[in-house]
Coordinates of C-alpha atoms in Angstrom, one line a residue:
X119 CA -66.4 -134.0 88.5
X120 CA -66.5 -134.1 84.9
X121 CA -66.6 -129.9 85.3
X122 CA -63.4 -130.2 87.7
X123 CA -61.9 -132.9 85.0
X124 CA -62.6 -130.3 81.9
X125 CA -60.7 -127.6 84.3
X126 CA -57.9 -129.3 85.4
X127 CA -57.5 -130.4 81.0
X128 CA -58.2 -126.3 81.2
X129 CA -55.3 -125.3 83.1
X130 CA -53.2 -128.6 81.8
X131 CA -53.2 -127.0 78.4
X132 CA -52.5 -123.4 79.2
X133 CA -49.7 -124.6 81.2
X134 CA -48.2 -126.5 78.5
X135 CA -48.9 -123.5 76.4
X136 CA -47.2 -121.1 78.9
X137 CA -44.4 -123.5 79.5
X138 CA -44.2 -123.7 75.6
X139 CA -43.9 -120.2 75.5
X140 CA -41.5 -120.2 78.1
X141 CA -39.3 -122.2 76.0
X142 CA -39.7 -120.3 73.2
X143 CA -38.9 -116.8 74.8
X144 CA -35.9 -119.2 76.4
X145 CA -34.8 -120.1 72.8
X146 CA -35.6 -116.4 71.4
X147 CA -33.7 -115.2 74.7
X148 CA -30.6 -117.2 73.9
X149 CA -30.7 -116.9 70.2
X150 CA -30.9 -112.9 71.0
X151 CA -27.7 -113.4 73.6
X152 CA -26.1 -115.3 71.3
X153 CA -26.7 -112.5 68.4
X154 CA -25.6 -109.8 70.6
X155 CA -22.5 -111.7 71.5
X156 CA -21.5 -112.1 67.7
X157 CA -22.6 -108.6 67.5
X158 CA -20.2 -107.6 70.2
X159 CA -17.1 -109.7 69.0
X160 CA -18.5 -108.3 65.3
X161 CA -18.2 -105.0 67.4
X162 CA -15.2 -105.2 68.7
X163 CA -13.5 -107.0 65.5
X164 CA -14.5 -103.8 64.0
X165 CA -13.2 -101.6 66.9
X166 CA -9.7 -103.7 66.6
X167 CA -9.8 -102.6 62.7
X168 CA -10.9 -99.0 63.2
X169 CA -7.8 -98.9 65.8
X170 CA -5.4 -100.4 63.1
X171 CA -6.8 -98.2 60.6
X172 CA -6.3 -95.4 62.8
X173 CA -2.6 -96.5 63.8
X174 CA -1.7 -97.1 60.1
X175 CA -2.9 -93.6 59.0
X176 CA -1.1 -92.1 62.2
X177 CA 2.0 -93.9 60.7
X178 CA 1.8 -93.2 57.3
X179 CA 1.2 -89.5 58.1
X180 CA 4.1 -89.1 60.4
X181 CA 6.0 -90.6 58.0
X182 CA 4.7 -88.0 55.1
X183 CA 4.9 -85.4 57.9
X184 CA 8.5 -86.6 58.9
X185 CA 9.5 -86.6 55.1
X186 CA 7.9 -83.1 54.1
X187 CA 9.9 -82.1 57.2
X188 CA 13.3 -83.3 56.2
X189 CA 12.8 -81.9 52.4
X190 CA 12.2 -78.9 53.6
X191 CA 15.2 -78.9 55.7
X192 CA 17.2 -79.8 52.8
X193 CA 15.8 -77.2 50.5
X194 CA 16.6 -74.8 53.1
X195 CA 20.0 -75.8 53.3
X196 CA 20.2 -75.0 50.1
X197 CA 19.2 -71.8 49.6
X198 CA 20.9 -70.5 52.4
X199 CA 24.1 -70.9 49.7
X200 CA 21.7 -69.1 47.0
X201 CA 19.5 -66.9 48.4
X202 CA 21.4 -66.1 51.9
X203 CA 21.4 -66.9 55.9
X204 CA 21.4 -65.2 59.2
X205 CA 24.4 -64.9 60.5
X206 CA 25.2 -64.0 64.3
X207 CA 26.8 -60.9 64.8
X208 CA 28.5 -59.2 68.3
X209 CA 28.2 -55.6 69.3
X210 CA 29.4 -54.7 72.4
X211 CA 27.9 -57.4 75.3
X212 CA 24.9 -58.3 73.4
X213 CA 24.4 -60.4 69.9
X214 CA 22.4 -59.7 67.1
X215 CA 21.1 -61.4 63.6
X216 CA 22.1 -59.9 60.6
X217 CA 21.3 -61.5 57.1
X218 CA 23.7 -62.2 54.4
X219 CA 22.7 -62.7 50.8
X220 CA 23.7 -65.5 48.9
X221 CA 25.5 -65.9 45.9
X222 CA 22.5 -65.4 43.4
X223 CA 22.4 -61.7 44.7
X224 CA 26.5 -61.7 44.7
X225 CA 26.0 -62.2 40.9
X226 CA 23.3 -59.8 40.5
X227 CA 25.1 -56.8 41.9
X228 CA 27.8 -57.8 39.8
X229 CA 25.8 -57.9 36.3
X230 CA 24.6 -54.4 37.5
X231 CA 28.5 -53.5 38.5
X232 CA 29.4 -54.7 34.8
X233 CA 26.3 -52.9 33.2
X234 CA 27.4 -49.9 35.0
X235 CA 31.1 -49.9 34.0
X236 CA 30.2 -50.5 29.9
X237 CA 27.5 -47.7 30.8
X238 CA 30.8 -45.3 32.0
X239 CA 32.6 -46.4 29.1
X240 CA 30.0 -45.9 26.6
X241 CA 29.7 -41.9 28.0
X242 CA 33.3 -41.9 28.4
X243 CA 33.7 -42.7 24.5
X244 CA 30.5 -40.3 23.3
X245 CA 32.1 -37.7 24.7
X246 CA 35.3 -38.6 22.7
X247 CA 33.3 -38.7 19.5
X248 CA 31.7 -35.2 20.3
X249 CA 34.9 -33.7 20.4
X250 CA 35.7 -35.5 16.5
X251 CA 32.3 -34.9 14.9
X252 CA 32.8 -33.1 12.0
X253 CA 31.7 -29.3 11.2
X254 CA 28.4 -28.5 9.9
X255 CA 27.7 -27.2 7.0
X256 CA 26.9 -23.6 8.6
X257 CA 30.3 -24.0 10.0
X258 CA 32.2 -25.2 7.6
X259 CA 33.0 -21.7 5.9
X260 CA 33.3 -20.1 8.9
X261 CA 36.2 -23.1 10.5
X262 CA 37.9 -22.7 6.7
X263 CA 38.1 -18.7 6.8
X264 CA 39.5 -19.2 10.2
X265 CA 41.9 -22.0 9.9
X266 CA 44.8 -20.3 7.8
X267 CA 46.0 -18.0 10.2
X268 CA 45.4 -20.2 12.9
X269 CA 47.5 -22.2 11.2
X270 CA 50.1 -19.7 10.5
X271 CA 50.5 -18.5 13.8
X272 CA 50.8 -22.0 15.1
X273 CA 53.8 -23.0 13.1
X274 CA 55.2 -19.3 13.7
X275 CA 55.0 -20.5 17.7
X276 CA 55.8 -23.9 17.6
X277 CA 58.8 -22.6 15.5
X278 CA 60.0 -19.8 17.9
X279 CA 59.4 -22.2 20.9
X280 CA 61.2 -25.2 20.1
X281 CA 59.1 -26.7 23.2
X282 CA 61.2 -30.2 24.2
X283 CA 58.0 -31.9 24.9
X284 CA 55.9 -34.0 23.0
X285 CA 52.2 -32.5 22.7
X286 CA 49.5 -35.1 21.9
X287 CA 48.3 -34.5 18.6
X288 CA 44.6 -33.0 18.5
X289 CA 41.9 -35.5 17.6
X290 CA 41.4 -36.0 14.1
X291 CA 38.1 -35.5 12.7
X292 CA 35.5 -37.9 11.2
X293 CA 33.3 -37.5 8.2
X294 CA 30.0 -37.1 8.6
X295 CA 28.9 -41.0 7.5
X296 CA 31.5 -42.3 10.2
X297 CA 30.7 -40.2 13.2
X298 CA 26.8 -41.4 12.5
X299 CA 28.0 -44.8 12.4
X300 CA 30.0 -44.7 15.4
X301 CA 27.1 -42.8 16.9
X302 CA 24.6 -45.6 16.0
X303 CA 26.8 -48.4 17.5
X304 CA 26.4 -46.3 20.9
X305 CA 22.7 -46.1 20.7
X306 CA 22.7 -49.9 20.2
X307 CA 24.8 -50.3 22.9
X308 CA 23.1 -48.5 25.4
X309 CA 19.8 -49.4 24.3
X310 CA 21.0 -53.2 24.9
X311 CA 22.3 -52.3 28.1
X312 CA 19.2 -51.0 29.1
X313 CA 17.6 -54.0 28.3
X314 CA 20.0 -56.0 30.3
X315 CA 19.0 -54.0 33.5
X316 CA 15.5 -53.8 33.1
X317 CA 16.4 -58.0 33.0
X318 CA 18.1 -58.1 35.9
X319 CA 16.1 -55.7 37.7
X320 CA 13.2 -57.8 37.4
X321 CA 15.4 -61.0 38.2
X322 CA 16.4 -59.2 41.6
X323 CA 12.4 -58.7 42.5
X324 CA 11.8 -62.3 41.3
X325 CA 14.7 -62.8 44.5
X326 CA 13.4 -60.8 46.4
X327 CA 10.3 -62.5 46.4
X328 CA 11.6 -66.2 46.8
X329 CA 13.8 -65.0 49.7
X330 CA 11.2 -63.5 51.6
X331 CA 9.5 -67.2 51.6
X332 CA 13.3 -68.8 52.6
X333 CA 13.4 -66.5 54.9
X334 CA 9.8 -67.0 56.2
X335 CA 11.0 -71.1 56.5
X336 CA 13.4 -70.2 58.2
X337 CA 11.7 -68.9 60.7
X338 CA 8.9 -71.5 60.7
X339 CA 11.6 -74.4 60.7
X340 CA 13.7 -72.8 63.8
X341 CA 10.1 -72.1 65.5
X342 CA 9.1 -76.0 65.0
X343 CA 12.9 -77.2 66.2
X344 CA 12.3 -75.1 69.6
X345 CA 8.4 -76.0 70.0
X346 CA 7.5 -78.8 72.8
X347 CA 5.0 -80.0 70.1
X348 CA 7.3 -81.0 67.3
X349 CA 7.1 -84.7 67.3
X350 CA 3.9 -85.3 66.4
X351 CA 1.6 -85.8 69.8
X352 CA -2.1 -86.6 69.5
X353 CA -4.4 -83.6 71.4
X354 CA -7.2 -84.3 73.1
X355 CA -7.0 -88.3 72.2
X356 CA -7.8 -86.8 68.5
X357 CA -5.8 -84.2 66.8
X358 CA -2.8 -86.0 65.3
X359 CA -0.5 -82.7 64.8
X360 CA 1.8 -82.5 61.5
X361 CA 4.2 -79.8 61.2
X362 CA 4.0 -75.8 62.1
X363 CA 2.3 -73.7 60.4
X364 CA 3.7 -70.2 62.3
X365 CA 3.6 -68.8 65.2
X366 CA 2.5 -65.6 67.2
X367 CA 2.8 -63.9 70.5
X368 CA 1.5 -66.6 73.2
X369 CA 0.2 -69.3 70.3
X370 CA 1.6 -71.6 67.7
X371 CA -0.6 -72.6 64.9
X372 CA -0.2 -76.8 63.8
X373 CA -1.4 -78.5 60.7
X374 CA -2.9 -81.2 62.2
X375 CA -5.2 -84.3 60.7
X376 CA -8.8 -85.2 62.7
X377 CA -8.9 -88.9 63.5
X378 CA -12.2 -88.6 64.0
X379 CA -13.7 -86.9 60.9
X380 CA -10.8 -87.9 58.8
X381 CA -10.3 -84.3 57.9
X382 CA -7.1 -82.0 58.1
X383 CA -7.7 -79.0 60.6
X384 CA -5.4 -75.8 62.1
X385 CA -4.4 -76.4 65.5
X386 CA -3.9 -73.6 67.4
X387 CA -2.0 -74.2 70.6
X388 CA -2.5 -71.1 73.1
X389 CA 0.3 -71.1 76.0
X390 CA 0.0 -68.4 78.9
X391 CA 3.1 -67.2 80.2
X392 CA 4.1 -69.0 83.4
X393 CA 4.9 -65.3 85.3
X394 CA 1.8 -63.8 84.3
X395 CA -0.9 -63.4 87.8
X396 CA -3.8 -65.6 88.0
X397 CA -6.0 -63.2 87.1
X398 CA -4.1 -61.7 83.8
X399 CA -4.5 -65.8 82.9
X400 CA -8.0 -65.7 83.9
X401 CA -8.5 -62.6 81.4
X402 CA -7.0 -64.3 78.5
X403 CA -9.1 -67.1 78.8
X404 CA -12.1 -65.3 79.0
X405 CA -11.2 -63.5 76.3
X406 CA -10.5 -67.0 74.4
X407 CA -13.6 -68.6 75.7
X408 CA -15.2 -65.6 74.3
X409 CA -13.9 -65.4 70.9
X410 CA -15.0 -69.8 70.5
X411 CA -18.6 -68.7 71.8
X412 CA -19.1 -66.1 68.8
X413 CA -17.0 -67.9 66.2
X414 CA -18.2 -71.5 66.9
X415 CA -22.3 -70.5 65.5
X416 CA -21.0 -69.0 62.8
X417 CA -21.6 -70.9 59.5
X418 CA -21.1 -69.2 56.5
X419 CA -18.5 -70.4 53.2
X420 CA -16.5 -67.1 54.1
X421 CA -15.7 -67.7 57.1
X422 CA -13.2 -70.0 58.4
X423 CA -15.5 -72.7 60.5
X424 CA -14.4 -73.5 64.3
X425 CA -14.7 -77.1 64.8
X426 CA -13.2 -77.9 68.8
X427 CA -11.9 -75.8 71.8
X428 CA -10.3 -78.2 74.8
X429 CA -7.4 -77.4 77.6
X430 CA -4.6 -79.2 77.5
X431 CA -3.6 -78.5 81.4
X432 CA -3.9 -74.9 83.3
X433 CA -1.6 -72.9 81.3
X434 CA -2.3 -74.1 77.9
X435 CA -5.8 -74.5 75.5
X436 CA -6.7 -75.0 72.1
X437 CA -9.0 -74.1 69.2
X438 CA -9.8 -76.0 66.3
X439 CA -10.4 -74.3 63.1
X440 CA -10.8 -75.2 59.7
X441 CA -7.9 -75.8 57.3
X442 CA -6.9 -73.6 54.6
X443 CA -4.0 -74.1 51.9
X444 CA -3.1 -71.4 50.8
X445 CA -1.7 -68.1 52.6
X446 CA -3.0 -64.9 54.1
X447 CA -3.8 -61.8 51.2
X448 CA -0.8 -60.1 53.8
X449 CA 1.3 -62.6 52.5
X450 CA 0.5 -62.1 49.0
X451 CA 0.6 -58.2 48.9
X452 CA 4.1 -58.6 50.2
X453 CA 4.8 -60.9 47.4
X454 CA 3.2 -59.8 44.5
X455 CA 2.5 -55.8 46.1
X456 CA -0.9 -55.3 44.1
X457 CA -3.3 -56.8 42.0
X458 CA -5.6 -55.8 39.1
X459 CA -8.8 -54.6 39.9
X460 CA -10.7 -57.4 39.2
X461 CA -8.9 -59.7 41.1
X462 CA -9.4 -56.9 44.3
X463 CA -13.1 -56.0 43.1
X464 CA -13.5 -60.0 43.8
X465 CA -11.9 -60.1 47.4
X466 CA -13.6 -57.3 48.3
X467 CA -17.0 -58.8 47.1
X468 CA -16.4 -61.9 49.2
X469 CA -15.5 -60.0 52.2
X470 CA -18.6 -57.4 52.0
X471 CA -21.1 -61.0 51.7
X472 CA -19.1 -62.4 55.0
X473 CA -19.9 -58.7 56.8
X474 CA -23.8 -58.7 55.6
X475 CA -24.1 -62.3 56.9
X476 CA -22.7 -61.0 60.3
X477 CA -25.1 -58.6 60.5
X478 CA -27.9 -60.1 59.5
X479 CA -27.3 -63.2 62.4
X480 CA -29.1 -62.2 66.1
X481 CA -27.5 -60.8 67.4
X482 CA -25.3 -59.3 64.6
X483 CA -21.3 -59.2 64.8
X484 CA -18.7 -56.0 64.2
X485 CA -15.7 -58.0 63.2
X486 CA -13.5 -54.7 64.0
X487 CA -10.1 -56.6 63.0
X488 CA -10.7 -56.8 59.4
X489 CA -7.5 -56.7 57.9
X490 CA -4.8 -58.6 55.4
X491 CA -3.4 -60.8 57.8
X492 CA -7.2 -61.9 58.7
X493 CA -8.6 -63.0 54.9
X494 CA -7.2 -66.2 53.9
X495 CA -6.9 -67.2 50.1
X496 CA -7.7 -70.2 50.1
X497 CA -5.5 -71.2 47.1
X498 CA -3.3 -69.1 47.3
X499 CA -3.8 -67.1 44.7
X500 CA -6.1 -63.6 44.0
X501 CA -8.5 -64.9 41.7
X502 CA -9.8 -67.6 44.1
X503 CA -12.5 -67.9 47.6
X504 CA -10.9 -66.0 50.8
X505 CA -12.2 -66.8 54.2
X506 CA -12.6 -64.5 57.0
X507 CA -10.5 -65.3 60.1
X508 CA -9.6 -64.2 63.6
X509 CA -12.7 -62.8 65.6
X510 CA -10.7 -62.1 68.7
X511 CA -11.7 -58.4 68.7
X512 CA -15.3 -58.9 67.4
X513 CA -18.0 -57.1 68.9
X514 CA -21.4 -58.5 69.6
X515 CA -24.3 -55.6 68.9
X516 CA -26.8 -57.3 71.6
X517 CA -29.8 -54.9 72.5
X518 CA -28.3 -54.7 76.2
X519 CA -25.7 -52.7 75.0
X520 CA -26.4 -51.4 70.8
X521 CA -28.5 -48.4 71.1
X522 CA -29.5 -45.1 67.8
X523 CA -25.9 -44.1 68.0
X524 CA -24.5 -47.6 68.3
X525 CA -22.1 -49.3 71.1
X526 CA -19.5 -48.3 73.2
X527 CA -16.3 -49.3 71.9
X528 CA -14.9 -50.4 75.1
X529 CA -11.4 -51.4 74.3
X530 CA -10.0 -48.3 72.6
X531 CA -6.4 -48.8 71.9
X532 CA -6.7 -52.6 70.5
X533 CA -7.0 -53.2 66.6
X534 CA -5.0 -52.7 63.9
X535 CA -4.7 -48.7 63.8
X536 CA -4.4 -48.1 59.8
X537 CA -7.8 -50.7 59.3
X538 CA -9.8 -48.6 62.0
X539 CA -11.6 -45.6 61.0
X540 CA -11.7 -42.1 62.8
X541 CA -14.1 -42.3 65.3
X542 CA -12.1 -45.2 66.9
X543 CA -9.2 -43.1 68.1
X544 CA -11.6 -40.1 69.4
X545 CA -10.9 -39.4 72.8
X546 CA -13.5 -37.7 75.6
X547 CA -15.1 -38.2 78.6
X548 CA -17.6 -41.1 77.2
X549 CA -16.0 -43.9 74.9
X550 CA -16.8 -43.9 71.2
X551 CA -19.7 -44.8 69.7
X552 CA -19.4 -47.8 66.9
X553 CA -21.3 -49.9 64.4
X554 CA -20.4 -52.0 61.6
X555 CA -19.4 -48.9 59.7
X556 CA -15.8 -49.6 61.6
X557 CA -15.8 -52.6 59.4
X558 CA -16.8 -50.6 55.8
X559 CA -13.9 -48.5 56.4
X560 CA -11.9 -51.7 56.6
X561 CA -12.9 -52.6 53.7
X562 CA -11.7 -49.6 51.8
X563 CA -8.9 -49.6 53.2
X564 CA -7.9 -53.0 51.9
X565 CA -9.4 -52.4 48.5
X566 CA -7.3 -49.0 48.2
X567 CA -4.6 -51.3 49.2
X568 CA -4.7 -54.0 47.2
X569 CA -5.4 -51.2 43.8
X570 CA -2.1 -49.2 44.5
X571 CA 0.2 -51.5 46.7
X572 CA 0.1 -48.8 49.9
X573 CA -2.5 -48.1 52.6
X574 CA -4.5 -44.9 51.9
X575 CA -3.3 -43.9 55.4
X576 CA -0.4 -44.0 57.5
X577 CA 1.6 -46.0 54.9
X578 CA 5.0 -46.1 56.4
X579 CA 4.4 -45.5 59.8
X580 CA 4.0 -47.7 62.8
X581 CA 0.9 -47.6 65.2
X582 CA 3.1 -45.5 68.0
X583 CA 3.6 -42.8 65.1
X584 CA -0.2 -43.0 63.6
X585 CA -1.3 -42.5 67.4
X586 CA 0.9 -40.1 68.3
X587 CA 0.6 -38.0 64.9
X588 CA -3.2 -38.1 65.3
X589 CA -2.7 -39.7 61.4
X590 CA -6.0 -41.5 61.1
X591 CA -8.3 -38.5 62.9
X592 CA -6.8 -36.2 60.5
X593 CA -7.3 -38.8 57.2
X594 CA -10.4 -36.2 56.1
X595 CA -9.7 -37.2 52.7
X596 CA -8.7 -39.9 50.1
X597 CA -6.2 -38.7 47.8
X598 CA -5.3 -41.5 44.7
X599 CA -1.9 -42.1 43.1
X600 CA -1.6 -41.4 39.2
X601 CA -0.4 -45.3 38.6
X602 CA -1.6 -47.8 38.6
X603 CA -5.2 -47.0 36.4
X604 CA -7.8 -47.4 37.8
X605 CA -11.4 -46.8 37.4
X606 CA -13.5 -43.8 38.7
X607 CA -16.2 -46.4 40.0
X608 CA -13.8 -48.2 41.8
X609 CA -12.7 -44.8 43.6
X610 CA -16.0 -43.4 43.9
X611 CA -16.8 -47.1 45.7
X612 CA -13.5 -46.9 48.0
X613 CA -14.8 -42.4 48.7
X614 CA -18.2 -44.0 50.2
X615 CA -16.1 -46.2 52.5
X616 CA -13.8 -44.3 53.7
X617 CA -16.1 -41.4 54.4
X618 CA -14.8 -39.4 57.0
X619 CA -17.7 -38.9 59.4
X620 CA -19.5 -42.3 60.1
X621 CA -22.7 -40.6 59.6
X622 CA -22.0 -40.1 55.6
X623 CA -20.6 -43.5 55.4
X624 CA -22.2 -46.3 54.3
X625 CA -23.2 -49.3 56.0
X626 CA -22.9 -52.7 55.3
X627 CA -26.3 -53.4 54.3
X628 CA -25.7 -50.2 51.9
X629 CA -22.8 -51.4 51.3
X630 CA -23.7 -55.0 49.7
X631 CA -26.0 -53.1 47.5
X632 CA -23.4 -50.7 46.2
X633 CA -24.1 -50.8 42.2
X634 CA -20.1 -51.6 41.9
X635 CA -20.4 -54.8 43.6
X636 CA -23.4 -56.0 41.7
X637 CA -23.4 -58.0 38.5
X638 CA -22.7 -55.8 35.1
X639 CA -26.5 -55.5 34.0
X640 CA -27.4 -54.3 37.5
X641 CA -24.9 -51.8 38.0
X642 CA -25.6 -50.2 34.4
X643 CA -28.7 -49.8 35.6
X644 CA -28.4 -48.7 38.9
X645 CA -25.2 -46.1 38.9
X646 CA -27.1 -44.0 36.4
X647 CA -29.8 -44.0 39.4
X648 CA -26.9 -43.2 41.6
X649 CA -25.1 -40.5 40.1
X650 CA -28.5 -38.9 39.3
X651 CA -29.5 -39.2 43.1
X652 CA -26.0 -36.8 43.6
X653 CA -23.6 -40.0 45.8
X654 CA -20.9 -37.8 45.0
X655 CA -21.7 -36.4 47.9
X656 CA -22.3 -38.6 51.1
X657 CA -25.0 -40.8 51.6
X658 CA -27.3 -40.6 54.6
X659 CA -28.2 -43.8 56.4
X660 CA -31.4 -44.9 58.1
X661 CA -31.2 -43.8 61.2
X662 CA -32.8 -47.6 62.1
X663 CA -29.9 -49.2 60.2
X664 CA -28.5 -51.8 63.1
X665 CA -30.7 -52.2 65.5
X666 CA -34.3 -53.2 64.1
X667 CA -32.5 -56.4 62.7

């Protein structure tokens, strides 16, 4: 009994302790219920702030937006008095643009109408004073020996003639001090008016270049009127979009601002055409899909990063890339037409350490689009960072299909013709074998470019002509202006990468080793080494060069 007594205290005891413990996981249980309830009204408190937060910064950047907008309008207004409009002009059944300057050119061309008329008058007058310069003093004897009976037998004629009309009497001749005075006012003259035109000639260029920006606005602001994105929708539940940055063929780029990552990012909107077959749509977006798979592991500070990619509905996707303030280097070669050579030595730099990181990824890249329009500044400005954009036409060099000789270049015809190099537009029964050599040539061609203001090749052709005119297959040679100066390494460095055959031209491992692009004490050292190895001549690659990477 007393066993059965101690049990029963036993069992008493651990059940008060279990029921104890019960209560206390009850109380822990509530006071954890209770926490996680404040936590979720904490939660969504915060959620409610976020979304205010988020609604305010919409706001306030619509309004910015909406105001940068109507400034610019303004502005534009403006110039179109100063600088000049389109205006619509008929011929025949059909209507086209035609611009119209504005009175600051009006004034121009009438300064150099003015300059031109004192220039006339200054000749006009020389020529008078030629005719009243007085004789040398070779001829002096010689005029007075021959004088008197000129004279004679002029007063014996006008005598005899008794000639009713009134003869202008024959210019009377300076001294010598006056007609050098006279002559000296003229020199002045002209060398002011010189000076005058050489002003307003470089006031018409200064023009030039601000209307090529009007015009460019007003482009951009009658592309943004017309565009179903205008008034500033949110993409994807995310992409707040600002105001249009341009516009292409089936795309329209948008400055828009991340809600997410509170960052400002290019939006660009692709729209299929509504006609087009299914399976031309299909194509494209393949050929998008396939462009975000290659650019979106890329991850390198000169190269534009691609955040996003989402569809808006069947016809229409869009990519997210990163944003960039300043313009393209097309854009600034049309300003500013050259640029010294360390300013381009710089560029180019940048460019060749984009190209070695492509090719040292797995598998490595061709960018085959290299080009102007595709290296952002991303200040604006030469002597700044550029960024590498636009890998629509890249080519991946997997083993499957990169082999000794390189890879088929299976879409022959696309590219930007005076950026590709000869063995691009070669024509036989197999396609054309390719590395990232296409991409060296690229890059002398925008370095000869951005030296002389002209493309080595081609210059002032279009792609039907360079195609048709076999311009590029028969570029065998560089040949280099007289002006600007510029130095014999820079053109031995632009010889190795425009080499005619791809076998004699560098690659772009060589390439990012090439004693110009390497700091001064390096390159003292190694050009001697280069010129004493004979790279006047062309190099000769490994015959490993691509694929052991």
């Amino acid at each position: 009994m007393l066993k059965l007594a101690a049990l029963e205290s036993n069992k008493s005891q651990d059940l008060e302790k279990k029921e104890g413990r019960i209560d206390d996981l009850l109380r822990a249980n509530c006071d954890l219920r209770r926490q996680i309830d404040e936590q979720q009204k904490l939660l969504e408190k915060y959620k409610e702030r976020l979304n205010k937060c988020i609604s305010m910064s919409k706001k306030l950047l619509i309004e910015k937006s909406t105001q940068e907008k109507l400034s610019s309008r303004e502005k534009s207004m403006q110039d179109r008095l100063r600088l000049g409009h389109f205006t619509t002009v008929r011929h025949g059944a059909s209507f086209t643009e035609q611009w119209t300057d504005g009175f600051a050119f009006q004034n121009l061309v009438k300064q150099q109408e003015w300059v031109n008329q004192q220039r006339e008058d200054i000749e006009r007058q020389r020529k008078l004073l030629a005719k009243r310069k007085p004789p040398t003093a070779n001829n002096s004897q010689a005029l007075s020996t021959n004088s008197e009976p000129k004279q004679r037998k002029n007063k014996a004629v006008n005598g005899a003639e008794n000639d009713p009309f009134v003869r202008p009497n024959l210019p009377q001749l300076l001294t010598l001090a006056e007609y050098h005075e006279q002559e000296e006012i003229f020199k002045l003259r002209l060398g002011h008016l010189k000076k005058e035109e050489a002003e307003i000639q470089a006031e018409l260029e200064r023009l030039e270049r601000v209307r090529n920006l009007h015009i460019r606005e007003l482009k951009r602001i009658n592309n943004e009127d017309n565009s179903q994105f205008k008034d500033h929708p949110t993409l994807n539940e995310r992409y707040l979009l600002l105001h249009l940055l341009g516009r292409g063929g089936f795309s329209e780029v948008y400055k828009a601002f991340d809600l997410y990552e509170q960052r400002y990012a290019a939006v660009k909107i692709h729209q299929l055409n509504k006609s087009w077959r299914d399976e031309k749509k299909e194509n494209y977006h393949k050929h998008a899909c396939r462009e975000y798979r290659i650019h979106k592991e890329l991850d390198h500070p000169r190269i534009v990063k691609l955040y996003d990619y989402f569809s808006l509905d069947t016809d229409t996707f869009c990519t997210v890339l990163e944003y960039c303030e300043g313009n393209d280097l097309d854009f600034y070669l049309k300003q500013h037409k050259l640029m010294t050579e360390k300013e381009a030595r710089s560029i180019v730099m940048q460019i060749v350490n984009a190209l070695r990181y492509l090719n040292e990824i797995k598998p490595p890249i061709i960018h085959y689009d290299l080009k102007p329009g595709n290296i952002l500044l991303v200040d604006g400005t030469a002597c700044g960072e550029i960024k590498i954009t636009d890998f629509g036409l890249s080519k991946i060099m997997d083993d499957d299909s990169y082999g000794v000789d390189g890879m088929d270049l299976t879409s022959q015809g696309a590219g930007t013709y005076w950026y590709l190099p000869p063995e691009c537009f070669v024509v036989g029964k197999e396609p054309p074998k390719i590395s990232n050599k296409v991409d060296v040539w690229s890059v002398g061609v925008i370095f000869f470019q951005c030296l002389y203001g002209r493309k080595p090749f081609g210059h002032n052709q279009s792609q039907q002509d360079i195609l048709q005119e076999n311009t590029i297959l028969k570029a065998t040679e560089v040949q280099f202006p007289v002006k600007p100066v510029v130095s014999s390494e820079a053109k031995a460095f632009i010889r190795r990468c425009l080499a005619y055959r791809k076998e004699d031209r560098f690659d772009v491992h060589q390439l990012a080793n090439d004693p110009y692009l390497l700091p001064h004490m390096r390159r003292s050292n190694s050009s001697g080494n280069l010129h004493m190895a004979g790279l006047t001549a062309s190099p000769t690659p490994p015959s490993s060069s691509i694929i052991t990477y």
